[in-house]
Amino acid sequence: MPEPIIRIDNIVKRYGPLTVLDGLSMEVMPGEKLALIGPSGSGKTTILRILMTLETISDGFIQVDGEQLYHVKKNGQLVPADERHLHKMREKIGMVFQHFNLFPHKCVLDNVTLAPILTKGMPRAAAEKRAMELLDMVGLADKAKSMPAQLSGGQKQRVAIARALALSPKIMLFDEVTSALDPELVEEVLNVMRKLAAETDMTMLLVTHEMGFAHDFADRVLFFDRGKIVEEGKPEDIFRHPKQERTQTFLRKIIAAGHRV
Amino acid sequence: MGRAAHYAENSERNNETMIDWSGYIGLILEGAWVTVQLTLMGSALAVVVAFAAGLGRLSRFMAVRALATTYIEFFRGTSIFVQLFWAYFVLPFAGITLTPLQAGVLALGLNVGAYGAEVVRGAVKAIGREQREACIALNLSRYQAMRHIILPQALPLMLPTFGNNAIELLKGTAVVSLISLTDMTFQAQVVRAQTGNTLIPFATILVLYFVMAWLISLGMRWLERRVSRGLDGLRV
């Protein structure tokens, strides 16, 4: 039995008086494709942000790829980690954002090559070769010299995926990556992700409102509500035979809102 | 000789012989060169301190933030006139003797730099959280994020206000005449005193100030176009 690549142990996240995550624990196996669903404010995006070290945790422990994410061992005790440790840990994780967050002053190619050159010291030629392979994979090799402002939303998001992949992370986090897109552009991004899932053994965590995609894509679905995992299981079980009432209510609302399952 | 008598004699002389204006205009142009030097060197100093103090105010370290804030509040809150007198007449007591030009550059640069610092800080803060988060997700260091992502996008936001500040600085250079630096305004006053004519020297420097300010505007617009290349259109 392999070790989980992510082990979240009883974490708490508070924003002032508001508790977003209250003693959450979960594990993710290497190569697993996980879909996190649930109403907004349920804490699912917060988990991705915590894993990307964009938020800190108020309590608890997270282990990623055999190492503590937010802590280091010092004299046999776990103490909060410094920036250097976080820097090392971030190498294992990549993230794609809802609003793409491309660098508007850099062309597509530079968006993809910037981080490998700066953080891994990759020679420019090698970084560009790898970037072109990735852009080809997302179907945008011909846009390498375009500026982000010249691209459609779907194209931007595909560049953002290539950019995150350029650092070869073991874990990819997708935070509502199609929510900001026009409906007709959603499919081109989902296709890239399907391809990615089929061709790599990367671990992927996906926060989404695309229930149909979550159903096809995920090995396991977690339903979140109010900072807790209410129900989890195989996509067929969660979507076809949800046991918990809150899951049923949520799915009914989503279907009523016109999302496919 | 009384002032009135002096002017009377001058104007009398004017009536007798034509004033040789080329010499006087030459004097004003010499002053214009001093004004240009003050403006260029003062602006250069202002840009350096504006970035140092503006980024200092955004530092993680309390002491750096406090230092930057103190500098900004002090130099914005006191008059350029007083600062100039301190630089020229008081610093020598501390063993630092500056030439009038050095004192002028120092006072102008530090004064305008304090305003510029707030421009730098505002522009850097205007680059949204999303860009910073992308930098973290791509594992850039804080320095790399600032150098490659934040500042290149913040710069176009700073330039229009920097242009304003540079023009303010240009016009502020006139105060240096008070520490006997022979800038354009000082020379115009000399010419006025010697010829008794106000119109010609002051019309000349009016035009010269205007042309210099206009050149600054043109230069800043050119710079703006250059640094914002590719940034036009939608923010991503």
Short mmCIF file of C-alpha atoms in Angstrom, two decimals:
data_model
loop_
_atom_site.label_atom_id
_atom_site.label_comp_id
_atom_site.label_asym_id
_atom_site.label_seq_id
_atom_site.Cartn_x
_atom_site.Cartn_y
_atom_site.Cartn_z
CA MET A 1 0.00 0.00 0.00
CA PRO A 2 1.65 3.27 -1.05
CA GLU A 3 1.79 6.24 1.25
CA PRO A 4 -0.64 9.12 0.66
CA ILE A 5 0.99 12.04 -1.16
CA ILE A 6 -1.12 14.50 0.80
CA ARG A 7 -2.13 13.91 4.39
CA ILE A 8 -4.20 16.66 5.96
CA ASP A 9 -4.43 16.17 9.69
CA ASN A 10 -7.05 17.99 11.70
CA ILE A 11 -6.46 21.44 10.23
CA VAL A 12 -8.26 24.57 11.36
CA LYS A 13 -8.52 27.76 9.37
CA ARG A 14 -9.93 30.90 10.91
CA TYR A 15 -10.35 34.37 9.45
CA GLY A 16 -10.80 36.45 12.56
CA PRO A 17 -13.94 35.20 14.25
CA LEU A 18 -14.95 33.13 11.21
CA THR A 19 -13.92 29.48 11.20
CA VAL A 20 -13.72 28.23 7.61
CA LEU A 21 -12.20 24.81 8.24
CA ASP A 22 -12.79 23.17 11.58
CA GLY A 23 -10.67 20.11 12.22
CA LEU A 24 -10.55 18.80 8.66
CA SER A 25 -8.65 15.63 7.85
CA MET A 26 -8.23 13.92 4.50
CA GLU A 27 -5.74 11.95 2.46
CA VAL A 28 -4.91 11.86 -1.21
CA MET A 29 -3.08 8.98 -2.86
CA PRO A 30 -0.37 9.54 -5.48
CA GLY A 31 -1.89 9.87 -8.94
CA GLU A 32 -5.38 10.23 -7.58
CA LYS A 33 -7.81 12.59 -9.31
CA LEU A 34 -9.97 14.25 -6.71
CA ALA A 35 -12.98 16.49 -7.23
CA LEU A 36 -13.99 18.84 -4.43
CA ILE A 37 -17.59 19.99 -4.73
CA GLY A 38 -19.96 21.90 -2.51
CA PRO A 39 -21.67 25.25 -2.05
CA SER A 40 -19.57 28.40 -2.10
CA GLY A 41 -18.10 29.20 1.27
CA SER A 42 -17.85 25.51 2.13
CA GLY A 43 -14.05 25.68 2.37
CA LYS A 44 -13.11 23.71 -0.73
CA THR A 45 -11.14 26.51 -2.38
CA THR A 46 -9.52 27.32 0.96
CA ILE A 47 -8.01 23.82 1.00
CA LEU A 48 -6.36 24.38 -2.38
CA ARG A 49 -5.11 27.79 -1.27
CA ILE A 50 -3.67 26.32 1.90
CA LEU A 51 -1.89 23.58 -0.07
CA MET A 52 -0.41 26.27 -2.37
CA THR A 53 0.73 28.20 0.73
CA LEU A 54 -1.41 31.19 -0.24
CA GLU A 55 -3.09 30.94 3.16
CA THR A 56 -1.65 29.82 6.45
CA ILE A 57 -3.34 27.37 8.77
CA SER A 58 -4.47 28.24 12.27
CA ASP A 59 -3.93 24.73 13.60
CA GLY A 60 -3.14 21.18 12.49
CA PHE A 61 -0.60 19.55 10.21
CA ILE A 62 -0.26 18.90 6.50
CA GLN A 63 2.13 16.40 5.03
CA VAL A 64 3.00 16.60 1.34
CA ASP A 65 5.13 13.98 -0.38
CA GLY A 66 6.48 12.70 2.93
CA GLU A 67 7.35 16.11 4.38
CA GLN A 68 5.55 18.58 6.59
CA LEU A 69 4.29 21.53 4.54
CA TYR A 70 4.07 24.20 7.22
CA HIS A 71 6.41 22.77 9.83
CA VAL A 72 10.00 21.68 10.19
CA LYS A 73 11.55 19.41 12.80
CA LYS A 74 13.75 21.23 15.24
CA ASN A 75 15.16 19.38 18.29
CA GLY A 76 12.55 16.67 17.77
CA GLN A 77 9.73 19.24 17.80
CA LEU A 78 7.64 20.46 14.90
CA VAL A 79 7.96 24.23 14.61
CA PRO A 80 6.50 26.59 12.00
CA ALA A 81 8.55 26.54 8.81
CA ASP A 82 10.40 29.51 7.37
CA GLU A 83 10.18 30.90 3.85
CA ARG A 84 13.05 28.67 2.67
CA HIS A 85 11.18 25.51 3.58
CA LEU A 86 8.00 26.77 1.90
CA HIS A 87 10.03 27.57 -1.20
CA LYS A 88 11.27 23.99 -1.32
CA MET A 89 7.80 22.53 -0.73
CA ARG A 90 6.18 24.67 -3.43
CA GLU A 91 8.27 22.88 -6.04
CA LYS A 92 6.00 19.88 -5.59
CA ILE A 93 2.77 21.80 -6.18
CA GLY A 94 1.31 23.79 -9.06
CA MET A 95 -1.92 25.72 -9.23
CA VAL A 96 -4.29 27.00 -11.90
CA PHE A 97 -6.54 29.88 -10.89
CA GLN A 98 -10.11 30.80 -11.68
CA HIS A 99 -9.02 34.09 -13.22
CA PHE A 100 -5.92 32.70 -15.00
CA ASN A 101 -3.57 35.24 -13.38
CA LEU A 102 -1.31 35.37 -16.42
CA PHE A 103 1.38 38.02 -16.47
CA PRO A 104 -0.09 40.61 -18.86
CA HIS A 105 3.27 42.22 -19.71
CA LYS A 106 4.85 38.97 -20.88
CA CYS A 107 4.10 37.04 -24.04
CA VAL A 108 2.66 33.54 -23.81
CA LEU A 109 6.07 31.89 -24.18
CA ASP A 110 7.63 34.09 -21.47
CA ASN A 111 4.71 33.37 -19.16
CA VAL A 112 5.57 29.70 -19.42
CA THR A 113 9.38 29.94 -19.32
CA LEU A 114 9.72 32.58 -16.60
CA ALA A 115 9.45 30.34 -13.55
CA PRO A 116 11.62 27.45 -14.82
CA ILE A 117 14.36 29.92 -15.74
CA LEU A 118 14.16 31.89 -12.49
CA THR A 119 13.44 29.18 -9.95
CA LYS A 120 15.15 26.16 -11.45
CA GLY A 121 17.97 27.91 -13.28
CA MET A 122 16.91 26.17 -16.48
CA PRO A 123 18.79 27.49 -19.56
CA ARG A 124 16.52 29.61 -21.74
CA ALA A 125 16.80 27.32 -24.75
CA ALA A 126 15.78 24.26 -22.74
CA ALA A 127 12.97 26.16 -21.04
CA GLU A 128 11.64 27.34 -24.39
CA LYS A 129 11.80 23.87 -25.89
CA ARG A 130 9.85 22.46 -22.97
CA ALA A 131 7.40 25.40 -23.09
CA MET A 132 6.74 24.79 -26.77
CA GLU A 133 5.99 21.11 -26.06
CA LEU A 134 3.53 22.14 -23.36
CA LEU A 135 1.92 24.82 -25.53
CA ASP A 136 1.60 22.23 -28.25
CA MET A 137 -0.06 19.89 -25.76
CA VAL A 138 -2.66 22.56 -24.88
CA GLY A 139 -3.06 23.40 -28.59
CA LEU A 140 -1.53 26.87 -28.49
CA ALA A 141 1.90 26.50 -30.05
CA ASP A 142 0.93 29.10 -32.66
CA LYS A 143 0.19 31.66 -29.92
CA ALA A 144 3.64 31.54 -28.31
CA LYS A 145 4.44 35.12 -29.24
CA SER A 146 0.97 36.53 -28.49
CA MET A 147 0.30 38.72 -25.51
CA PRO A 148 -2.27 37.44 -22.99
CA ALA A 149 -4.64 40.31 -23.80
CA GLN A 150 -4.91 38.97 -27.35
CA LEU A 151 -6.22 35.59 -26.21
CA SER A 152 -9.72 34.38 -25.40
CA GLY A 153 -10.52 33.24 -21.88
CA GLY A 154 -10.23 29.59 -22.81
CA GLN A 155 -6.86 30.18 -24.44
CA LYS A 156 -5.63 32.11 -21.41
CA GLN A 157 -6.60 29.28 -19.13
CA ARG A 158 -4.82 26.75 -21.34
CA VAL A 159 -1.68 28.92 -21.19
CA ALA A 160 -2.06 29.04 -17.41
CA ILE A 161 -2.19 25.23 -17.32
CA ALA A 162 0.96 25.00 -19.47
CA ARG A 163 2.64 27.54 -17.21
CA ALA A 164 1.92 25.52 -14.09
CA LEU A 165 3.03 22.29 -15.79
CA ALA A 166 6.35 23.83 -16.82
CA LEU A 167 7.61 23.40 -13.27
CA SER A 168 6.75 19.66 -13.38
CA PRO A 169 4.86 19.57 -10.08
CA LYS A 170 3.78 16.27 -8.56
CA ILE A 171 0.47 17.77 -7.51
CA MET A 172 -1.75 20.07 -9.55
CA LEU A 173 -4.49 22.17 -8.02
CA PHE A 174 -7.31 23.45 -10.22
CA ASP A 175 -9.43 26.13 -8.59
CA GLU A 176 -12.71 26.56 -10.50
CA VAL A 177 -10.72 26.87 -13.69
CA THR A 178 -13.76 27.13 -15.96
CA SER A 179 -15.95 29.37 -13.78
CA ALA A 180 -14.78 32.61 -15.37
CA LEU A 181 -15.18 31.35 -18.93
CA ASP A 182 -17.93 31.88 -21.45
CA PRO A 183 -19.90 28.62 -21.75
CA GLU A 184 -18.66 27.87 -25.26
CA LEU A 185 -15.03 28.05 -24.09
CA VAL A 186 -15.38 25.65 -21.19
CA GLU A 187 -14.98 22.49 -23.25
CA GLU A 188 -11.56 23.38 -24.70
CA VAL A 189 -10.15 23.73 -21.19
CA LEU A 190 -11.79 20.55 -19.95
CA ASN A 191 -10.38 18.68 -22.95
CA VAL A 192 -6.87 19.72 -21.98
CA MET A 193 -7.47 18.48 -18.46
CA ARG A 194 -8.84 15.15 -19.69
CA LYS A 195 -5.74 14.74 -21.80
CA LEU A 196 -3.55 15.61 -18.85
CA ALA A 197 -5.31 13.07 -16.66
CA ALA A 198 -4.93 10.39 -19.30
CA GLU A 199 -1.29 11.06 -20.14
CA THR A 200 0.27 11.75 -16.75
CA ASP A 201 0.23 10.21 -13.31
CA MET A 202 0.11 13.57 -11.60
CA THR A 203 -2.05 13.93 -8.53
CA MET A 204 -4.85 16.37 -9.26
CA LEU A 205 -7.21 18.21 -6.97
CA LEU A 206 -10.07 19.93 -8.65
CA VAL A 207 -12.54 22.40 -7.21
CA THR A 208 -15.40 22.66 -9.67
CA HIS A 209 -19.03 23.35 -10.34
CA GLU A 210 -18.92 21.27 -13.54
CA MET A 211 -20.58 18.18 -12.14
CA GLY A 212 -20.52 16.31 -15.44
CA PHE A 213 -16.80 16.82 -15.72
CA ALA A 214 -16.21 15.91 -12.08
CA HIS A 215 -18.15 12.71 -12.70
CA ASP A 216 -15.98 11.67 -15.67
CA PHE A 217 -12.68 12.99 -14.41
CA ALA A 218 -12.46 12.12 -10.75
CA ASP A 219 -11.53 8.87 -9.04
CA ARG A 220 -13.13 10.19 -5.90
CA VAL A 221 -15.52 13.04 -5.11
CA LEU A 222 -15.63 14.93 -1.81
CA PHE A 223 -18.73 16.93 -0.96
CA PHE A 224 -17.99 19.86 1.35
CA ASP A 225 -20.34 21.89 3.44
CA ARG A 226 -19.47 24.39 6.14
CA GLY A 227 -15.83 23.42 6.34
CA LYS A 228 -16.45 19.69 6.67
CA ILE A 229 -16.48 16.71 4.34
CA VAL A 230 -20.11 15.66 4.44
CA GLU A 231 -19.84 12.78 2.02
CA GLU A 232 -17.19 11.18 -0.16
CA GLY A 233 -17.02 8.31 -2.56
CA LYS A 234 -16.84 7.22 -6.17
CA PRO A 235 -18.42 9.68 -8.63
CA GLU A 236 -21.28 7.25 -9.48
CA ASP A 237 -22.20 6.92 -5.80
CA ILE A 238 -22.04 10.62 -4.99
CA PHE A 239 -23.87 11.80 -8.10
CA ARG A 240 -26.36 8.94 -8.57
CA HIS A 241 -26.98 7.76 -5.04
CA PRO A 242 -26.00 10.46 -2.56
CA LYS A 243 -26.68 9.27 1.00
CA GLN A 244 -26.59 12.54 2.87
CA GLU A 245 -29.50 14.90 2.63
CA ARG A 246 -27.26 17.95 2.25
CA THR A 247 -25.54 16.35 -0.74
CA GLN A 248 -28.92 15.59 -2.31
CA THR A 249 -30.14 19.16 -1.78
CA PHE A 250 -26.96 20.60 -3.23
CA LEU A 251 -27.06 18.40 -6.33
CA ARG A 252 -30.73 19.16 -6.90
CA LYS A 253 -29.97 22.89 -6.81
CA ILE A 254 -27.05 22.51 -9.19
CA ILE A 255 -29.16 20.54 -11.65
CA ALA A 256 -31.96 23.10 -11.36
CA ALA A 257 -29.40 25.79 -12.20
CA GLY A 258 -28.75 24.05 -15.50
CA HIS A 259 -25.51 22.20 -14.84
CA ARG A 260 -25.16 18.81 -16.41
CA VAL A 261 -24.53 15.74 -14.32
CA MET B 1 22.46 105.05 -5.40
CA GLY B 2 18.76 104.64 -4.67
CA ARG B 3 16.72 102.06 -6.53
CA ALA B 4 14.49 104.63 -8.17
CA ALA B 5 17.48 106.65 -9.30
CA HIS B 6 19.14 103.51 -10.59
CA TYR B 7 16.13 102.58 -12.66
CA ALA B 8 15.69 106.16 -13.79
CA GLU B 9 19.25 106.28 -14.98
CA ASN B 10 18.90 102.96 -16.72
CA SER B 11 15.77 103.88 -18.52
CA GLU B 12 17.35 107.10 -19.50
CA ARG B 13 20.24 105.18 -20.93
CA ASN B 14 17.75 102.94 -22.72
CA ASN B 15 16.41 105.88 -24.44
CA GLU B 16 19.82 106.98 -25.55
CA THR B 17 21.33 103.68 -26.69
CA MET B 18 19.77 100.33 -27.50
CA ILE B 19 20.49 97.68 -24.87
CA ASP B 20 22.70 94.90 -26.16
CA TRP B 21 20.24 92.11 -25.38
CA SER B 22 22.40 89.28 -26.73
CA GLY B 23 24.70 89.51 -23.70
CA TYR B 24 21.77 89.50 -21.30
CA ILE B 25 20.03 86.66 -23.07
CA GLY B 26 23.31 84.77 -22.89
CA LEU B 27 23.25 85.31 -19.13
CA ILE B 28 19.73 83.91 -18.93
CA LEU B 29 20.70 80.90 -21.05
CA GLU B 30 23.59 80.22 -18.67
CA GLY B 31 20.99 80.26 -15.93
CA ALA B 32 18.80 77.95 -17.99
CA TRP B 33 21.62 75.43 -18.09
CA VAL B 34 21.85 75.53 -14.29
CA THR B 35 18.09 74.98 -14.14
CA VAL B 36 18.37 72.02 -16.50
CA GLN B 37 21.17 70.52 -14.41
CA LEU B 38 19.20 70.98 -11.19
CA THR B 39 16.12 69.43 -12.76
CA LEU B 40 17.94 66.41 -14.19
CA MET B 41 20.05 65.68 -11.14
CA GLY B 42 17.23 66.48 -8.74
CA SER B 43 14.87 64.16 -10.63
CA ALA B 44 17.47 61.40 -10.70
CA LEU B 45 17.89 61.65 -6.93
CA ALA B 46 14.12 61.89 -6.48
CA VAL B 47 13.55 58.66 -8.46
CA VAL B 48 16.14 56.78 -6.43
CA VAL B 49 14.76 57.88 -3.06
CA ALA B 50 11.17 57.47 -4.26
CA PHE B 51 11.79 53.79 -5.00
CA ALA B 52 13.83 53.25 -1.86
CA ALA B 53 11.25 54.88 0.41
CA GLY B 54 8.19 53.67 -1.51
CA LEU B 55 9.33 50.04 -1.41
CA GLY B 56 10.60 50.60 2.12
CA ARG B 57 7.07 51.41 3.22
CA LEU B 58 5.98 48.03 1.89
CA SER B 59 8.77 46.16 3.66
CA ARG B 60 8.16 43.17 5.93
CA PHE B 61 10.38 44.81 8.52
CA MET B 62 8.88 47.31 10.90
CA ALA B 63 12.09 49.32 11.27
CA VAL B 64 12.39 49.81 7.50
CA ARG B 65 8.75 50.86 7.26
CA ALA B 66 9.18 53.32 10.14
CA LEU B 67 12.29 54.83 8.57
CA ALA B 68 10.63 55.26 5.19
CA THR B 69 7.48 56.74 6.72
CA THR B 70 9.48 59.21 8.81
CA TYR B 71 11.39 60.40 5.76
CA ILE B 72 8.25 60.79 3.67
CA GLU B 73 6.23 62.61 6.32
CA PHE B 74 9.12 64.91 7.21
CA PHE B 75 9.95 65.98 3.68
CA ARG B 76 6.35 66.33 2.61
CA GLY B 77 5.47 68.19 5.77
CA THR B 78 8.12 70.90 5.69
CA SER B 79 8.73 73.58 3.11
CA ILE B 80 11.26 73.13 0.31
CA PHE B 81 12.49 76.62 1.17
CA VAL B 82 13.36 75.60 4.73
CA GLN B 83 14.89 72.32 3.54
CA LEU B 84 17.13 74.20 1.13
CA PHE B 85 18.34 76.55 3.84
CA TRP B 86 19.10 73.60 6.07
CA ALA B 87 21.02 71.86 3.32
CA TYR B 88 23.07 74.92 2.53
CA PHE B 89 23.44 76.89 5.77
CA VAL B 90 22.92 74.37 8.60
CA LEU B 91 24.63 71.21 7.33
CA PRO B 92 28.05 72.96 7.43
CA PHE B 93 27.70 73.05 11.23
CA ALA B 94 27.56 69.27 11.10
CA GLY B 95 30.74 69.31 9.05
CA ILE B 96 29.02 68.80 5.71
CA THR B 97 29.63 71.68 3.37
CA LEU B 98 27.84 71.54 0.05
CA THR B 99 28.18 73.71 -3.02
CA PRO B 100 24.98 75.61 -3.87
CA LEU B 101 24.33 73.16 -6.70
CA GLN B 102 24.77 70.13 -4.43
CA ALA B 103 22.54 71.67 -1.79
CA GLY B 104 19.93 72.47 -4.42
CA VAL B 105 19.95 68.95 -5.88
CA LEU B 106 19.79 67.42 -2.40
CA ALA B 107 16.87 69.52 -1.22
CA LEU B 108 14.89 69.22 -4.45
CA GLY B 109 15.58 65.49 -4.81
CA LEU B 110 14.63 64.64 -1.25
CA ASN B 111 11.55 66.86 -1.32
CA VAL B 112 10.13 65.57 -4.58
CA GLY B 113 11.31 62.02 -3.77
CA ALA B 114 9.02 62.03 -0.74
CA TYR B 115 6.02 62.64 -2.98
CA GLY B 116 7.33 60.09 -5.48
CA ALA B 117 7.62 57.46 -2.74
CA GLU B 118 3.88 57.53 -2.24
CA VAL B 119 3.41 57.19 -5.99
CA VAL B 120 5.64 54.11 -6.02
CA ARG B 121 3.83 52.59 -3.07
CA GLY B 122 0.40 53.26 -4.56
CA ALA B 123 1.33 51.79 -7.93
CA VAL B 124 2.87 48.66 -6.42
CA LYS B 125 -0.20 48.13 -4.26
CA ALA B 126 -2.42 48.60 -7.29
CA ILE B 127 -1.02 45.43 -8.84
CA GLY B 128 -3.55 42.99 -7.57
CA ARG B 129 -3.40 40.05 -5.25
CA GLU B 130 -3.91 37.73 -8.21
CA GLN B 131 -0.52 38.59 -9.68
CA ARG B 132 1.19 38.07 -6.33
CA GLU B 133 -0.53 34.74 -5.87
CA ALA B 134 0.55 33.61 -9.32
CA CYS B 135 4.12 34.45 -8.30
CA ILE B 136 3.82 32.35 -5.15
CA ALA B 137 2.27 29.46 -7.06
CA LEU B 138 5.19 29.63 -9.51
CA ASN B 139 7.56 29.67 -6.56
CA LEU B 140 9.20 33.00 -7.38
CA SER B 141 11.03 34.64 -4.49
CA ARG B 142 9.74 37.96 -3.20
CA TYR B 143 12.55 39.74 -4.97
CA GLN B 144 11.93 37.93 -8.26
CA ALA B 145 8.21 38.66 -8.06
CA MET B 146 8.87 42.36 -7.46
CA ARG B 147 11.56 42.63 -10.11
CA HIS B 148 9.94 40.62 -12.93
CA ILE B 149 6.21 40.84 -12.31
CA ILE B 150 5.10 43.62 -9.98
CA LEU B 151 7.39 46.54 -10.87
CA PRO B 152 7.14 46.17 -14.67
CA GLN B 153 3.37 46.44 -14.32
CA ALA B 154 3.49 49.16 -11.65
CA LEU B 155 5.85 51.39 -13.64
CA PRO B 156 3.30 52.50 -16.26
CA LEU B 157 0.99 53.49 -13.42
CA MET B 158 3.68 55.66 -11.83
CA LEU B 159 4.78 57.54 -14.92
CA PRO B 160 1.97 60.10 -15.31
CA THR B 161 2.41 61.24 -11.71
CA PHE B 162 6.19 61.11 -12.01
CA GLY B 163 5.77 63.50 -14.97
CA ASN B 164 3.81 65.86 -12.74
CA ASN B 165 6.46 65.61 -10.06
CA ALA B 166 9.27 66.31 -12.52
CA ILE B 167 7.52 69.47 -13.71
CA GLU B 168 6.92 70.52 -10.11
CA LEU B 169 10.60 69.97 -9.49
CA LEU B 170 11.54 72.05 -12.51
CA LYS B 171 9.48 74.94 -11.26
CA GLY B 172 10.75 74.39 -7.73
CA THR B 173 14.30 74.97 -8.92
CA ALA B 174 13.61 78.71 -8.80
CA VAL B 175 13.94 78.67 -5.01
CA VAL B 176 17.66 77.93 -5.31
CA SER B 177 18.21 81.52 -6.33
CA LEU B 178 17.80 82.18 -2.60
CA ILE B 179 21.10 80.46 -1.87
CA SER B 180 22.83 82.46 -4.60
CA LEU B 181 22.74 79.70 -7.20
CA THR B 182 22.62 81.40 -10.58
CA ASP B 183 19.66 79.59 -12.07
CA MET B 184 17.34 80.97 -14.72
CA THR B 185 15.16 82.97 -12.31
CA PHE B 186 18.20 84.42 -10.55
CA GLN B 187 19.71 85.54 -13.85
CA ALA B 188 16.42 87.08 -14.97
CA GLN B 189 16.42 89.15 -11.80
CA VAL B 190 20.00 90.22 -12.46
CA VAL B 191 19.08 91.28 -15.97
CA ARG B 192 16.03 93.11 -14.71
CA ALA B 193 18.13 94.97 -12.14
CA GLN B 194 20.76 95.92 -14.67
CA THR B 195 18.51 96.95 -17.52
CA GLY B 196 15.44 98.10 -15.67
CA ASN B 197 13.45 96.04 -18.12
CA THR B 198 11.14 93.43 -16.64
CA LEU B 199 9.25 92.31 -19.70
CA ILE B 200 12.04 90.87 -21.78
CA PRO B 201 13.92 88.79 -19.15
CA PHE B 202 10.73 87.48 -17.59
CA ALA B 203 9.08 86.76 -20.92
CA THR B 204 12.23 84.87 -21.87
CA ILE B 205 12.24 82.67 -18.79
CA LEU B 206 8.49 82.18 -19.06
CA VAL B 207 9.01 80.68 -22.48
CA LEU B 208 12.05 78.71 -21.34
CA TYR B 209 10.23 77.19 -18.33
CA PHE B 210 7.32 76.33 -20.55
CA VAL B 211 9.52 74.67 -23.17
CA MET B 212 11.36 72.66 -20.51
CA ALA B 213 8.09 71.51 -18.93
CA TRP B 214 6.79 70.62 -22.35
CA LEU B 215 9.91 68.56 -23.09
CA ILE B 216 9.40 66.72 -19.81
CA SER B 217 5.79 65.99 -20.80
CA LEU B 218 6.86 64.69 -24.20
CA GLY B 219 9.59 62.57 -22.67
CA MET B 220 7.24 61.07 -20.11
CA ARG B 221 4.63 60.29 -22.73
CA TRP B 222 7.25 58.55 -24.84
CA LEU B 223 8.41 56.59 -21.80
CA GLU B 224 4.85 55.67 -20.93
CA ARG B 225 4.25 54.26 -24.38
CA ARG B 226 7.48 52.29 -24.17
CA VAL B 227 6.90 50.67 -20.79
CA SER B 228 3.25 49.92 -21.33
CA ARG B 229 3.84 48.14 -24.62
CA GLY B 230 1.67 45.03 -24.65
CA LEU B 231 -0.19 46.12 -21.54
CA ASP B 232 -2.87 47.94 -23.42
CA GLY B 233 -6.24 46.32 -23.66
CA LEU B 234 -7.61 44.04 -21.04
CA ARG B 235 -5.85 43.28 -17.81
CA VAL B 236 -5.42 39.57 -17.53
#
